[in-house]
XYZ file of C-alpha atoms in Angstrom:
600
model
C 18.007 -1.164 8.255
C 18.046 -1.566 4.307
C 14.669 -1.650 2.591
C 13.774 -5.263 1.720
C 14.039 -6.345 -1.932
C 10.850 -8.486 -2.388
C 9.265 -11.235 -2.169
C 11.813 -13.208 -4.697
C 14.437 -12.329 -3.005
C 12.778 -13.856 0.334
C 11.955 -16.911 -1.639
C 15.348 -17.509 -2.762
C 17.305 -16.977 0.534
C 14.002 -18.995 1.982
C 15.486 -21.628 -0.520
C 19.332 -20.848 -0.035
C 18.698 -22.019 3.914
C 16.689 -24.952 2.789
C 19.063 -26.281 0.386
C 22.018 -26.215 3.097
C 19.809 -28.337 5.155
C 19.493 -30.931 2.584
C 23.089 -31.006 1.631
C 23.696 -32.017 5.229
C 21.532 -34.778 5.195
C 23.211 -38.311 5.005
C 19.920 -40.187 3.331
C 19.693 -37.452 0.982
C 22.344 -37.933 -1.715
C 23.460 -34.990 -2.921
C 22.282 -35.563 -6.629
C 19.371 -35.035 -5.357
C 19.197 -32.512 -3.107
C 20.748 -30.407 -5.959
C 17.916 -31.288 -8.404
C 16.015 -30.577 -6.213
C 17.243 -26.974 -6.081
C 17.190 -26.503 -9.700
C 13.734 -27.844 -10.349
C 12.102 -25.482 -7.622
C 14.021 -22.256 -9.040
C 12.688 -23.644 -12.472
C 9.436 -23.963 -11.706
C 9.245 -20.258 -9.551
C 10.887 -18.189 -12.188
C 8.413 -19.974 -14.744
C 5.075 -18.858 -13.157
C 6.660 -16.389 -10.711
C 8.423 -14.586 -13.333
C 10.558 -11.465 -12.224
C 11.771 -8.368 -13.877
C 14.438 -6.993 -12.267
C 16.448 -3.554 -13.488
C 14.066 -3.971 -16.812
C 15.577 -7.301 -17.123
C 13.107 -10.409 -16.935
C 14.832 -13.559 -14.925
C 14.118 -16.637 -17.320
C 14.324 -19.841 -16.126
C 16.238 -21.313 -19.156
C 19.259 -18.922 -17.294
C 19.917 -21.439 -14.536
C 19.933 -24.232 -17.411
C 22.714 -22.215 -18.681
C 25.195 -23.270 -15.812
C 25.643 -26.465 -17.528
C 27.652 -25.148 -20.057
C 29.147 -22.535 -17.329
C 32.697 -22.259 -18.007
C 34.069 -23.320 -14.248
C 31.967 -26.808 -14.897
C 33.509 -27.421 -18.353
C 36.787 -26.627 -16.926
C 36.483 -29.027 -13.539
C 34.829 -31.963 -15.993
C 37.965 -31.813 -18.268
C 40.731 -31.722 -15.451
C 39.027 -34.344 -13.936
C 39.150 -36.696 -17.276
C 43.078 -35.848 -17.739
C 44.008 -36.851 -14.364
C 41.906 -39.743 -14.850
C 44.842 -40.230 -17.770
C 47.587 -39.807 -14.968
C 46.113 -42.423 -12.522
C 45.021 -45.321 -15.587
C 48.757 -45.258 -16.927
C 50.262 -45.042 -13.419
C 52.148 -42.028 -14.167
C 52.864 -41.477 -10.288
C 53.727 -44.939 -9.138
C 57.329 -43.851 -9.080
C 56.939 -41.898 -6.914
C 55.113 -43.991 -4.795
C 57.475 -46.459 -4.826
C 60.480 -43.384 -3.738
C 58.164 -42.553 -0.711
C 57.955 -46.773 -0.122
C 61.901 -47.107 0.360
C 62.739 -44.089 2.068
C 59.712 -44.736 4.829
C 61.996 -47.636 5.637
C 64.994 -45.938 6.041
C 64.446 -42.364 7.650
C 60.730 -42.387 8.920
C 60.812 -38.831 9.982
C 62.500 -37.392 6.997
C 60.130 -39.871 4.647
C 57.036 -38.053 6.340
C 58.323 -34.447 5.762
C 58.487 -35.459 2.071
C 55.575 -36.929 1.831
C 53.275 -34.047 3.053
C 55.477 -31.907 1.120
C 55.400 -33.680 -2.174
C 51.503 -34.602 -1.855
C 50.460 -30.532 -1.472
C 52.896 -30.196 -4.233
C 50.973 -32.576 -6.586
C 47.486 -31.438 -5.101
C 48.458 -28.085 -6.291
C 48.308 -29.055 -9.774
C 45.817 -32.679 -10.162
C 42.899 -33.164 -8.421
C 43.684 -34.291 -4.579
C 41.119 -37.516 -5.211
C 43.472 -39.602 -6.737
C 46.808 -38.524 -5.181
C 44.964 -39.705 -1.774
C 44.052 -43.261 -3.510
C 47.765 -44.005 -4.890
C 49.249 -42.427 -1.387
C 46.604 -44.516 1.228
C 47.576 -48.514 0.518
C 51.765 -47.124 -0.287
C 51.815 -45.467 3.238
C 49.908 -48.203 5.057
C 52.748 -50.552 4.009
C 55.289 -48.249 4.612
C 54.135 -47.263 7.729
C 53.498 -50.955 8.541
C 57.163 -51.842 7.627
C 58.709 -48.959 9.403
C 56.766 -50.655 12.748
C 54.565 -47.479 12.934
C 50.732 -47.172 12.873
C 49.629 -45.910 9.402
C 47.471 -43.480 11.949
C 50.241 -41.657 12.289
C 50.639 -40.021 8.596
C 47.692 -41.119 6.690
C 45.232 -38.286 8.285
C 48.085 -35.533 7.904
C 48.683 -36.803 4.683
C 45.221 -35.992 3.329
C 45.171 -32.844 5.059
C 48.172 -31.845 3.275
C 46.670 -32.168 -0.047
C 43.933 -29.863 0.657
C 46.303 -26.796 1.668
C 48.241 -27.616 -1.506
C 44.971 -27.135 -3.373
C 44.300 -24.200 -1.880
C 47.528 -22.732 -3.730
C 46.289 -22.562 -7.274
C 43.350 -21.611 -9.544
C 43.151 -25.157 -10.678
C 44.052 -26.763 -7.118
C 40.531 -27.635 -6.287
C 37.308 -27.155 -8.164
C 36.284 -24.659 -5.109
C 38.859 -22.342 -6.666
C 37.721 -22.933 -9.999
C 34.669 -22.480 -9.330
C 34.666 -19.121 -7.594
C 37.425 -17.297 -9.499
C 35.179 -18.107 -13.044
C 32.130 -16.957 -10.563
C 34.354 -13.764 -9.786
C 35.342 -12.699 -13.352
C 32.275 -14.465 -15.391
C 28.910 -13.109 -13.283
C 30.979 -10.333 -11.060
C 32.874 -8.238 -13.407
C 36.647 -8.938 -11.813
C 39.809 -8.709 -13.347
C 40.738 -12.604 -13.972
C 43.061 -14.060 -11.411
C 46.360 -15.711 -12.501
C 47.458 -19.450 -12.070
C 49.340 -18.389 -9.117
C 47.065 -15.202 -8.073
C 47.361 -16.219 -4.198
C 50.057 -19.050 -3.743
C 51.957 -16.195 -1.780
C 49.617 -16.215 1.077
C 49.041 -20.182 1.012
C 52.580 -20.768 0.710
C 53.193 -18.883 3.796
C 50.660 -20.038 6.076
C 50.545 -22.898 4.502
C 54.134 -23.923 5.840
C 52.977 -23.211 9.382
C 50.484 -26.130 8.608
C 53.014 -28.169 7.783
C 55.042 -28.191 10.878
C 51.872 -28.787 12.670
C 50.628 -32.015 10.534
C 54.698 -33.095 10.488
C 56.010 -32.829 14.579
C 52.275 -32.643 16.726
C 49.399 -34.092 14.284
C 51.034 -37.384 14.684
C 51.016 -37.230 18.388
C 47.267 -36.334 18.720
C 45.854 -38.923 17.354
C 45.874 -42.830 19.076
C 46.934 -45.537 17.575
C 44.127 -46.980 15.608
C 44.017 -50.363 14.120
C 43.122 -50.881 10.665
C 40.101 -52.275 9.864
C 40.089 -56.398 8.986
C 40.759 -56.902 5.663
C 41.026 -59.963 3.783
C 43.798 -62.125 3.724
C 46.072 -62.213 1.248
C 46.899 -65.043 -0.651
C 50.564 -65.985 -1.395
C 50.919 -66.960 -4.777
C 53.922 -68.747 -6.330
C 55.330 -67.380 -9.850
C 58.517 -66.427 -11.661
C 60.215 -63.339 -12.659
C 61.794 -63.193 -15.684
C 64.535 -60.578 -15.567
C 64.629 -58.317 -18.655
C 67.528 -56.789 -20.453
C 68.761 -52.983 -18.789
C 65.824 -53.579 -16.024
C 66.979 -52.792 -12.719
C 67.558 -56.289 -11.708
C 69.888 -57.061 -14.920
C 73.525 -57.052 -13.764
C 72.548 -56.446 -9.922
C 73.070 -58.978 -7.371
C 70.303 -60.930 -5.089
C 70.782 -58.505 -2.203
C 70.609 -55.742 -3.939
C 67.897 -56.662 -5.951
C 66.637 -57.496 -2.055
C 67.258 -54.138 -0.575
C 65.279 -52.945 -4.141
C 61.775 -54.208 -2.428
C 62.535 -53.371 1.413
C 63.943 -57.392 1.499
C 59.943 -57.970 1.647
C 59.925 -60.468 -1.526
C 61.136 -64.198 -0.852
C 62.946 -65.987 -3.427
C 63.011 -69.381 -3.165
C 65.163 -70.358 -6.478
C 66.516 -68.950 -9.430
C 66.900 -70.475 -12.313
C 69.745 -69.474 -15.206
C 69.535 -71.960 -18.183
C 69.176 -75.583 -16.654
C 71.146 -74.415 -13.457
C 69.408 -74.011 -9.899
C 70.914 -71.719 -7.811
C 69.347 -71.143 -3.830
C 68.357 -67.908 -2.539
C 70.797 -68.016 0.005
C 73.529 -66.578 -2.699
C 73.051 -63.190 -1.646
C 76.216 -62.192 -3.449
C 74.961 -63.732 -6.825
C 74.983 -61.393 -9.944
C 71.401 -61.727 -12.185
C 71.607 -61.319 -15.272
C 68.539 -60.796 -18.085
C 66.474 -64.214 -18.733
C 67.512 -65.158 -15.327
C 64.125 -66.542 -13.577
C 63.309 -65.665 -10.255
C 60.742 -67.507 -8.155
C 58.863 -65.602 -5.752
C 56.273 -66.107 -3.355
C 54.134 -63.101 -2.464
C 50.992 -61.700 -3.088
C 49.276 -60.642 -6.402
C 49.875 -56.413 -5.593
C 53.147 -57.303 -4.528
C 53.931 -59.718 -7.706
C 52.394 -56.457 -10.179
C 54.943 -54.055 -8.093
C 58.007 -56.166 -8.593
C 57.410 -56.173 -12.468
C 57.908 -52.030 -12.543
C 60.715 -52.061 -9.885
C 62.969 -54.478 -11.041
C 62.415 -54.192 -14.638
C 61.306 -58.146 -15.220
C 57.839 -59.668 -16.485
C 55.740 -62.394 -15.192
C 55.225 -65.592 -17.414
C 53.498 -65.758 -20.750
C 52.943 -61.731 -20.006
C 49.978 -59.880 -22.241
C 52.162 -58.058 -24.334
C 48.880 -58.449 -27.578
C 46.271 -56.524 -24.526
C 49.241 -53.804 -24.323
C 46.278 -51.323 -25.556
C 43.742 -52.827 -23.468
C 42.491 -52.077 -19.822
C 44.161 -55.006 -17.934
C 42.796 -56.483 -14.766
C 44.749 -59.269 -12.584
C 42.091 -61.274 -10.683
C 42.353 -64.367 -8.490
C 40.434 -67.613 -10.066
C 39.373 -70.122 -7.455
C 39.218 -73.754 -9.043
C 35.797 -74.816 -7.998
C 34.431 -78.366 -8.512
C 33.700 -79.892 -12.187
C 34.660 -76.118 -13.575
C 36.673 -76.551 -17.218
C 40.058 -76.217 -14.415
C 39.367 -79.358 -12.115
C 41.893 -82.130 -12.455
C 43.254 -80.378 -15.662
C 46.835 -78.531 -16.699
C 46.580 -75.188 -17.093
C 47.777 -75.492 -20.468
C 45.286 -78.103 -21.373
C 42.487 -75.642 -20.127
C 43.012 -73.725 -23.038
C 42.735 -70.350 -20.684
C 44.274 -68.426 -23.401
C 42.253 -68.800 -26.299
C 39.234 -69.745 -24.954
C 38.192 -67.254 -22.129
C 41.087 -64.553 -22.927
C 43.047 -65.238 -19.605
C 47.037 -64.930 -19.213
C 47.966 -67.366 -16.228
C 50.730 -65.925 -13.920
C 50.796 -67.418 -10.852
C 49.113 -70.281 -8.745
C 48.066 -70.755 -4.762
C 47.675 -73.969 -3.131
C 46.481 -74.682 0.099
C 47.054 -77.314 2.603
C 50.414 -79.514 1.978
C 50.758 -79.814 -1.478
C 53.599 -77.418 -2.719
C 53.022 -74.906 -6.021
C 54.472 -75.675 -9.101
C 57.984 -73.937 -8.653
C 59.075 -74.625 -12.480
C 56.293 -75.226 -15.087
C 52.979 -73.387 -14.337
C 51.574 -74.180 -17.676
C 52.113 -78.125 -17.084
C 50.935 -78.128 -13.167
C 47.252 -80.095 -12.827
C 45.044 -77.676 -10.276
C 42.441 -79.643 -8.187
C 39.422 -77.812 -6.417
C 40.862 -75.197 -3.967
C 44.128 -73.831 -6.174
C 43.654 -70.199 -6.589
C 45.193 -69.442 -10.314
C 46.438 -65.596 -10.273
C 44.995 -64.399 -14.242
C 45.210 -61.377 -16.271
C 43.126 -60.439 -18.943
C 40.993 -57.517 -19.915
C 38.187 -55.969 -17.597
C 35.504 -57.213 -20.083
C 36.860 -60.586 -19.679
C 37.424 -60.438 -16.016
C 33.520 -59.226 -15.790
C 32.221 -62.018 -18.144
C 33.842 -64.442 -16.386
C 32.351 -63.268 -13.091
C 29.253 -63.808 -14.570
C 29.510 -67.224 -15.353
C 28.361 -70.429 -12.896
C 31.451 -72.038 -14.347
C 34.577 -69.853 -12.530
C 34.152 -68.656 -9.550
C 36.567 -64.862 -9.476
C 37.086 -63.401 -6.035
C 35.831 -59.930 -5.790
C 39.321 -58.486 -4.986
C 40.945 -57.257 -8.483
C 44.230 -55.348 -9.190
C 43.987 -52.280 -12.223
C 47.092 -52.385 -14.373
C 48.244 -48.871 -15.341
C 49.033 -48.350 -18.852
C 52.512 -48.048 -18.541
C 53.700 -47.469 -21.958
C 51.895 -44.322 -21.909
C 52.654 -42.661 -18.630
C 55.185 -40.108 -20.414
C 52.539 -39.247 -22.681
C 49.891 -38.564 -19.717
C 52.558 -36.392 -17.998
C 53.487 -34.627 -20.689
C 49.875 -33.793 -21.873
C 49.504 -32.599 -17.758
C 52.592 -30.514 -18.537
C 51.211 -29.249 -21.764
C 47.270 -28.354 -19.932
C 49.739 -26.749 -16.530
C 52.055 -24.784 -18.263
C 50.385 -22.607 -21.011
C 47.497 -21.935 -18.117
C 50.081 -20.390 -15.677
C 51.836 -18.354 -18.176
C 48.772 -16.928 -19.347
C 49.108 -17.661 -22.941
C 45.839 -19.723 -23.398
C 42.697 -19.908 -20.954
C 42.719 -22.628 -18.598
C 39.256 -23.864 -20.078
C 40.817 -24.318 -23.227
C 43.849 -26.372 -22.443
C 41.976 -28.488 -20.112
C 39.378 -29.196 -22.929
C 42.162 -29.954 -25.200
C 44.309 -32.088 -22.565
C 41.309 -34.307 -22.364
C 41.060 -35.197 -25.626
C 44.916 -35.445 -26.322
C 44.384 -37.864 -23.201
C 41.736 -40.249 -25.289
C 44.232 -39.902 -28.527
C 46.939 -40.800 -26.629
C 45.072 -44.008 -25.343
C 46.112 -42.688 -21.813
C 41.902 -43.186 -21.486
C 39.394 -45.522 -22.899
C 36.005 -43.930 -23.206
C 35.074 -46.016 -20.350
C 37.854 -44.672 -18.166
C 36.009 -40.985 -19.704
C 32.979 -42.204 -18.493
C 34.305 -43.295 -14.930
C 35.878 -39.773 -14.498
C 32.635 -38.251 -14.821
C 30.869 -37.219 -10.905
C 27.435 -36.729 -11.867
C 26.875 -35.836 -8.022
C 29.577 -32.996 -8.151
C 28.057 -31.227 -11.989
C 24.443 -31.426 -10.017
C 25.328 -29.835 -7.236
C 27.897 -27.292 -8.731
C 24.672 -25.980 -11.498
C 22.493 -26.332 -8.401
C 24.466 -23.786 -6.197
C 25.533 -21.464 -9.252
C 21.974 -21.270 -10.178
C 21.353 -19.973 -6.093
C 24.207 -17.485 -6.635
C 22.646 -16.764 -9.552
C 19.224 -15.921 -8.071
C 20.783 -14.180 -5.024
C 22.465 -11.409 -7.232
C 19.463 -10.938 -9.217
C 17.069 -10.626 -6.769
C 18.558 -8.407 -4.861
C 19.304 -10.972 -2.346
C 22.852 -10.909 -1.775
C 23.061 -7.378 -1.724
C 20.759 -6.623 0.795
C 22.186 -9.491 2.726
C 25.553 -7.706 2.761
C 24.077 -4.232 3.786
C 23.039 -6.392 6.588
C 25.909 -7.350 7.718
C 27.750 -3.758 7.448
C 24.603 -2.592 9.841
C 24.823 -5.247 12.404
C 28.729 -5.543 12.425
C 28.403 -1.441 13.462
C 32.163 -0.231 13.401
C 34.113 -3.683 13.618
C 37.630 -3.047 11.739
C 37.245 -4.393 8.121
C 39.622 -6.983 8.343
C 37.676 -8.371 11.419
C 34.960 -8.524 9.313
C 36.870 -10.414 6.879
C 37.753 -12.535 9.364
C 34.696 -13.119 10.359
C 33.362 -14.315 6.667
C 36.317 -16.587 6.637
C 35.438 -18.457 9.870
C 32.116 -18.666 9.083
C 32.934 -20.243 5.492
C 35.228 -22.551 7.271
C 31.920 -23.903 9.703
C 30.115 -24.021 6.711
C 31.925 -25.992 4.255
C 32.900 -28.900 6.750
C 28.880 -29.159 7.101
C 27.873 -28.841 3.623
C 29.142 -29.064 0.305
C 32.229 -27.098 -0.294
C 31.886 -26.276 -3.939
C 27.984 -25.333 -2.755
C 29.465 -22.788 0.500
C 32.038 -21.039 -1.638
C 29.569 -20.307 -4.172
C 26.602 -19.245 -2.436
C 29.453 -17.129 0.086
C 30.743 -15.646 -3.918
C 28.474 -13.168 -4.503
C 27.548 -12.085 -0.665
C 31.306 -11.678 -0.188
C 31.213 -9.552 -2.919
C 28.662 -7.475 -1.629
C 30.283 -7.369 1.644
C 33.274 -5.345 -0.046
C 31.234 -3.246 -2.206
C 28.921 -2.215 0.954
C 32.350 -1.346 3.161
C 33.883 0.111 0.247
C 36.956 -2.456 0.257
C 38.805 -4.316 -2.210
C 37.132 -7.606 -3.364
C 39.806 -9.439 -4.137
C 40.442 -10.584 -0.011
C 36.842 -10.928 0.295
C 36.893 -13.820 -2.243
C 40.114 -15.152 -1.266
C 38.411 -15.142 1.920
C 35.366 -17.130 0.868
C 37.800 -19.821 -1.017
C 40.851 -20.549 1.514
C 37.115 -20.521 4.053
C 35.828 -23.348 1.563
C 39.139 -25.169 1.355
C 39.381 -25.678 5.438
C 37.253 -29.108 5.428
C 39.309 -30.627 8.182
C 36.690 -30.728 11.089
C 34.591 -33.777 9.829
C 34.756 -36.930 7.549
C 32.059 -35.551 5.705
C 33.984 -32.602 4.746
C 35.508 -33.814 1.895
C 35.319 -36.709 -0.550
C 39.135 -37.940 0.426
C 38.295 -37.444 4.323
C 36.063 -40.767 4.012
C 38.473 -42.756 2.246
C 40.727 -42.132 4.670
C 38.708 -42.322 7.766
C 38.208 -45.776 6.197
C 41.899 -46.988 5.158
C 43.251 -45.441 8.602
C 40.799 -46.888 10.994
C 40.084 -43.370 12.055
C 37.264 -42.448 14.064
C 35.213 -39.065 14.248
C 36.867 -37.230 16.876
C 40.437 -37.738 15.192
C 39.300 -35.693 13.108
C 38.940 -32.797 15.578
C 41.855 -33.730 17.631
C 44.195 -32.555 13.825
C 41.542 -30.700 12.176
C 40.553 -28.190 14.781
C 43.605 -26.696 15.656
C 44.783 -26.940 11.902
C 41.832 -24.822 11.239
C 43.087 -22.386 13.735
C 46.314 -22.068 12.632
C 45.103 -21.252 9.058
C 42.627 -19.368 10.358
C 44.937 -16.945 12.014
C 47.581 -17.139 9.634
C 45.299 -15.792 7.031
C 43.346 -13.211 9.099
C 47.051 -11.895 10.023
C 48.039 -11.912 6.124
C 45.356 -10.952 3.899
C 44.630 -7.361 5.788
C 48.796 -6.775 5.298
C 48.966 -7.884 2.062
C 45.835 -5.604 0.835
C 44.700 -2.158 1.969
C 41.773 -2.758 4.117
């Protein structure tokens, strides 16, 4: 057996195990668990110092990690796709995976896993999993087929497609800076192992596409609240969609989910039933539906709602449901004598009555709301917040975010611009990403508030907290003896079972713990592992990060495997029922590939 390194290096593997244990703890949040971390490796190094190879350990080195490259990096992808998901730069597509759901199902679920790894390949998985999750429920809902069925597959799909590139996840990020910043390797390119994931990862595919669906019940969503219908007009704009197309096709355009129940052209009334009627623009439509619904229709057809916000174009806009309560400045009053406008900030667009009486179908301004109406408003998020606040209005907690439309070409372009310099190799990844960030804020793709919302304190805690263990392992002495270890015990196993091995075990790991904190803690003992047999390092860390990127055992795996275990009405074990043999398949599949592809 290898000669121990010391007493540091027991302290800090002492402290490696520990900190696992705390990341698996539910009560614990994470946050903490990692400051933890750093304030005991702090505290040792400060009056425990060490000098290792003539080189004293300080503890101001760990504080260093803030500023570590990978972290910069992650934080500034993180703010431009915060950019792509304010100005609803992907709601088109959306929208192309809502009508073909209704039409070819099984084709419309190909495309979907296909086109979400595609996307998760390139932006962070996070919000491609919140546009996808309330799009597929209704499309899956409309198609008559449990949302179950794709949502799960879905998610898993985005996490293989982040496995495919450098900037895929911040696991990959995070241990290809590790590789070349504290380890000495050559620096990976964009595309440095999309061969291998593109490969296996198609296998995957097939699996989530033809069996995942069949493995898992049919669960029922959780009760949500119901939605209101609200009663409002469409006003058809010029070269929209909807100008120069007639009723039923304008129909087909929404699934034929949205009822009309007049339109209006001048001072004549025509009846819905007129299926064969050509719109033109300024042609008034008035629909009943509710307030997502009523936001959606606005993009698709190309039309506006009434008295629309065009002077809040640069603002964060909200739309939020206002219940009339009792004596509030609304009871028994018109909507235009209520001043909404220039008083509180509020754009009116639609109303909801209950009981008999009918909604206005003509005049909203000029209709006289008793207690009960709901009134559909838009208006800023300040003003939607102050008004929440006051004893006066009474807003129900559900809102609606309006993406900044008018710049959605700029936030894809910037995207572009951060992608495509990156995978040519022209300019570091760290530096685009810093600069698509702040062409993001220019732009006015972001608010400083959206900045600040993109920010996950819990993620830059517990990525400093587990580079600062990597850090500690190398230095002490740790990691290596950990690896000569491993070549003892594992006698004269074939290298590539070996690698194997590390890959399965990082796969256990990161569905039980933090997956940025398994791949880089696994970083630097991987690399030891190849330098003890002798092998190339560069499968031992792709190893350690497809390993990381296999969270599909738990809901605790990943961030996006709780917000779908939510939307989907999942429960634990469907997790398993997919995730298990999806972890196989990968498993194998890259066990198979990695020893062919390099000489082991």
């Amino acid at each position: 057996m290898p000669e121990f390194p010391g007493a540091h290096a027991l302290m800090v593997m002492l402290l490696t195990v520990f900190a696992l244990y705390l990341f698996t703890r539910d009560r614990i949040p994470l946050e903490t668990a990692g400051m933890g971390v750093l304030l005991v490796l702090l505290l040792a190094f400060h009056f425990w110092p060490l000098e290792q190879d003539g080189e004293l350990i300080r503890p101001t080195d760990f504080l260093l990690n803030l500023g570590h490259e990978a972290l910069v990096t992650i934080t500034a992808l993180l703010v431009a796709g915060k950019g792509l998901e304010t100005t609803g730069a992907l709601r088109p597509v959306a929208l192309f995976f809502t009508r073909l759901w209704t039409r070819q199902p099984l084709l419309a679920a190909l495309l979907t896993l296909v086109g979400s790894a595609a996307f998760s390949a390139f932006v962070n998985n996070t919000p491609v999993v919140v546009m996808l999750l309330p799009v597929l429920t209704a499309a899956a809902l409309h198609a008559k087929q449990a949302p179950s069925s794709i949502l799960l597959p879905m998610g898993f799909a985005t996490l293989i497609g982040g496995m495919s590139t450098v900037i895929g996840t911040s696991t990959n990020l995070l241990v290809v800076k590790l590789a070349e910043q504290d380890l000495g390797l050559p620096a990976f390119g964009m595309f440095s192992f999309s061969l291998p994931v593109l490969l296996v990862g198609s296998v995957a595919m097939l699996f989530l596409w033809l069996v995942a669906p069949r493995l898992v019940p049919e669960r029922t969503l959780p009760l949500a609240k119901a939605n209101l219908l609200f009663t409002s007009t469409l006003i058809i704009e010029p070269g929209g969609f909807a100008d120069g197309k007639t009723v039923a096709e304008i129909r087909a355009r929404t699934n034929n989910e949205m009822l009309i129940t007049r339109i209006v052209r001048g001072n004549n009334v025509f009846l819905h039933g007129l299926d064969t009627l050509q719109i033109r623009a300024g042609d008034r439509l008035f629909v009943r539906d509710t307030m997502e619904r009523l936001s959606e229709y606005e993009e698709t057809l190309g039309a506006s709602l009434p008295h629309g916000a065009d002077r809040f174009r640069d603002e964060p806009q909200q739309i939020a449901e206002l219940v009339v309560t009792r004596g509030s400045p609304l009871d028994k009053r018109s909507v235009r004598a209520a001043h909404l406008d220039e008083i509180y900030g509020l754009v009116p667009l639609a109303i909801h009555r209950s009981g008999a009486r009918e909604a206005p179908t003509h005049d909203l301004l000029n209709a006289r709301l008793s207690t009960g109406d709901v009134l559909l408003v838009q208006a800023s998020r300040a003003e939607i917040r102050r008004l929440a606040t006051e004893s006066a209005m009474l807003v129900l907690g559900r809102v609606v975010e309006l993406p900044r439309a008018g710049r959605a070409k700029a936030a894809v372009g910037i995207m572009a611009a951060i992608i495509v310099p990156a995978a040519l190799g022209w300019v570091p990844i760290v530096l685009t990403a810093v600069t698509g960030a702040g062409l993001m804020i220019a732009a006015k793709c972001l608010s400083w508030r959206n900045v600040r919302d993109a920010f996950n304190v819990p993620l830059t805690i517990i990525i400093v907290a587990s580079l600062s263990l990597g850090q500690a392992l190398i230095k002490t002495g740790a990691a290596d003896w950990l690896a000569q270890v491993f070549v003892v015990l594992s006698g004269d196993l074939p290298i590539p079972l070996i690698l194997s091995g590390l890959m399965l075990l990082m796969a256990i790991l990161t569905n039980i713990v933090s997956n940025n904190a398994a791949a880089i803690i696994g970083t630097p003992i991987a690399y030891s592992f190849a330098t003890g047999l002798g092998a190339p390092v560069e499968p031992f860390i792709l190893a350690v990060i497809f390993g990381a990127n296999m969270s599909f055992l738990t809901p605790i795996g990943y961030q996006t495997n709780l917000l779908i275990m939510s939307a989907g009405g999942y429960r634990r074990l469907d997790f398993l029922r997919i995730g298990a043999p999806l972890t196989l398949i990968m498993w194998l599949g890259f066990s198979l590939l990695l020893p062919m592809m390099y000489p082991l």
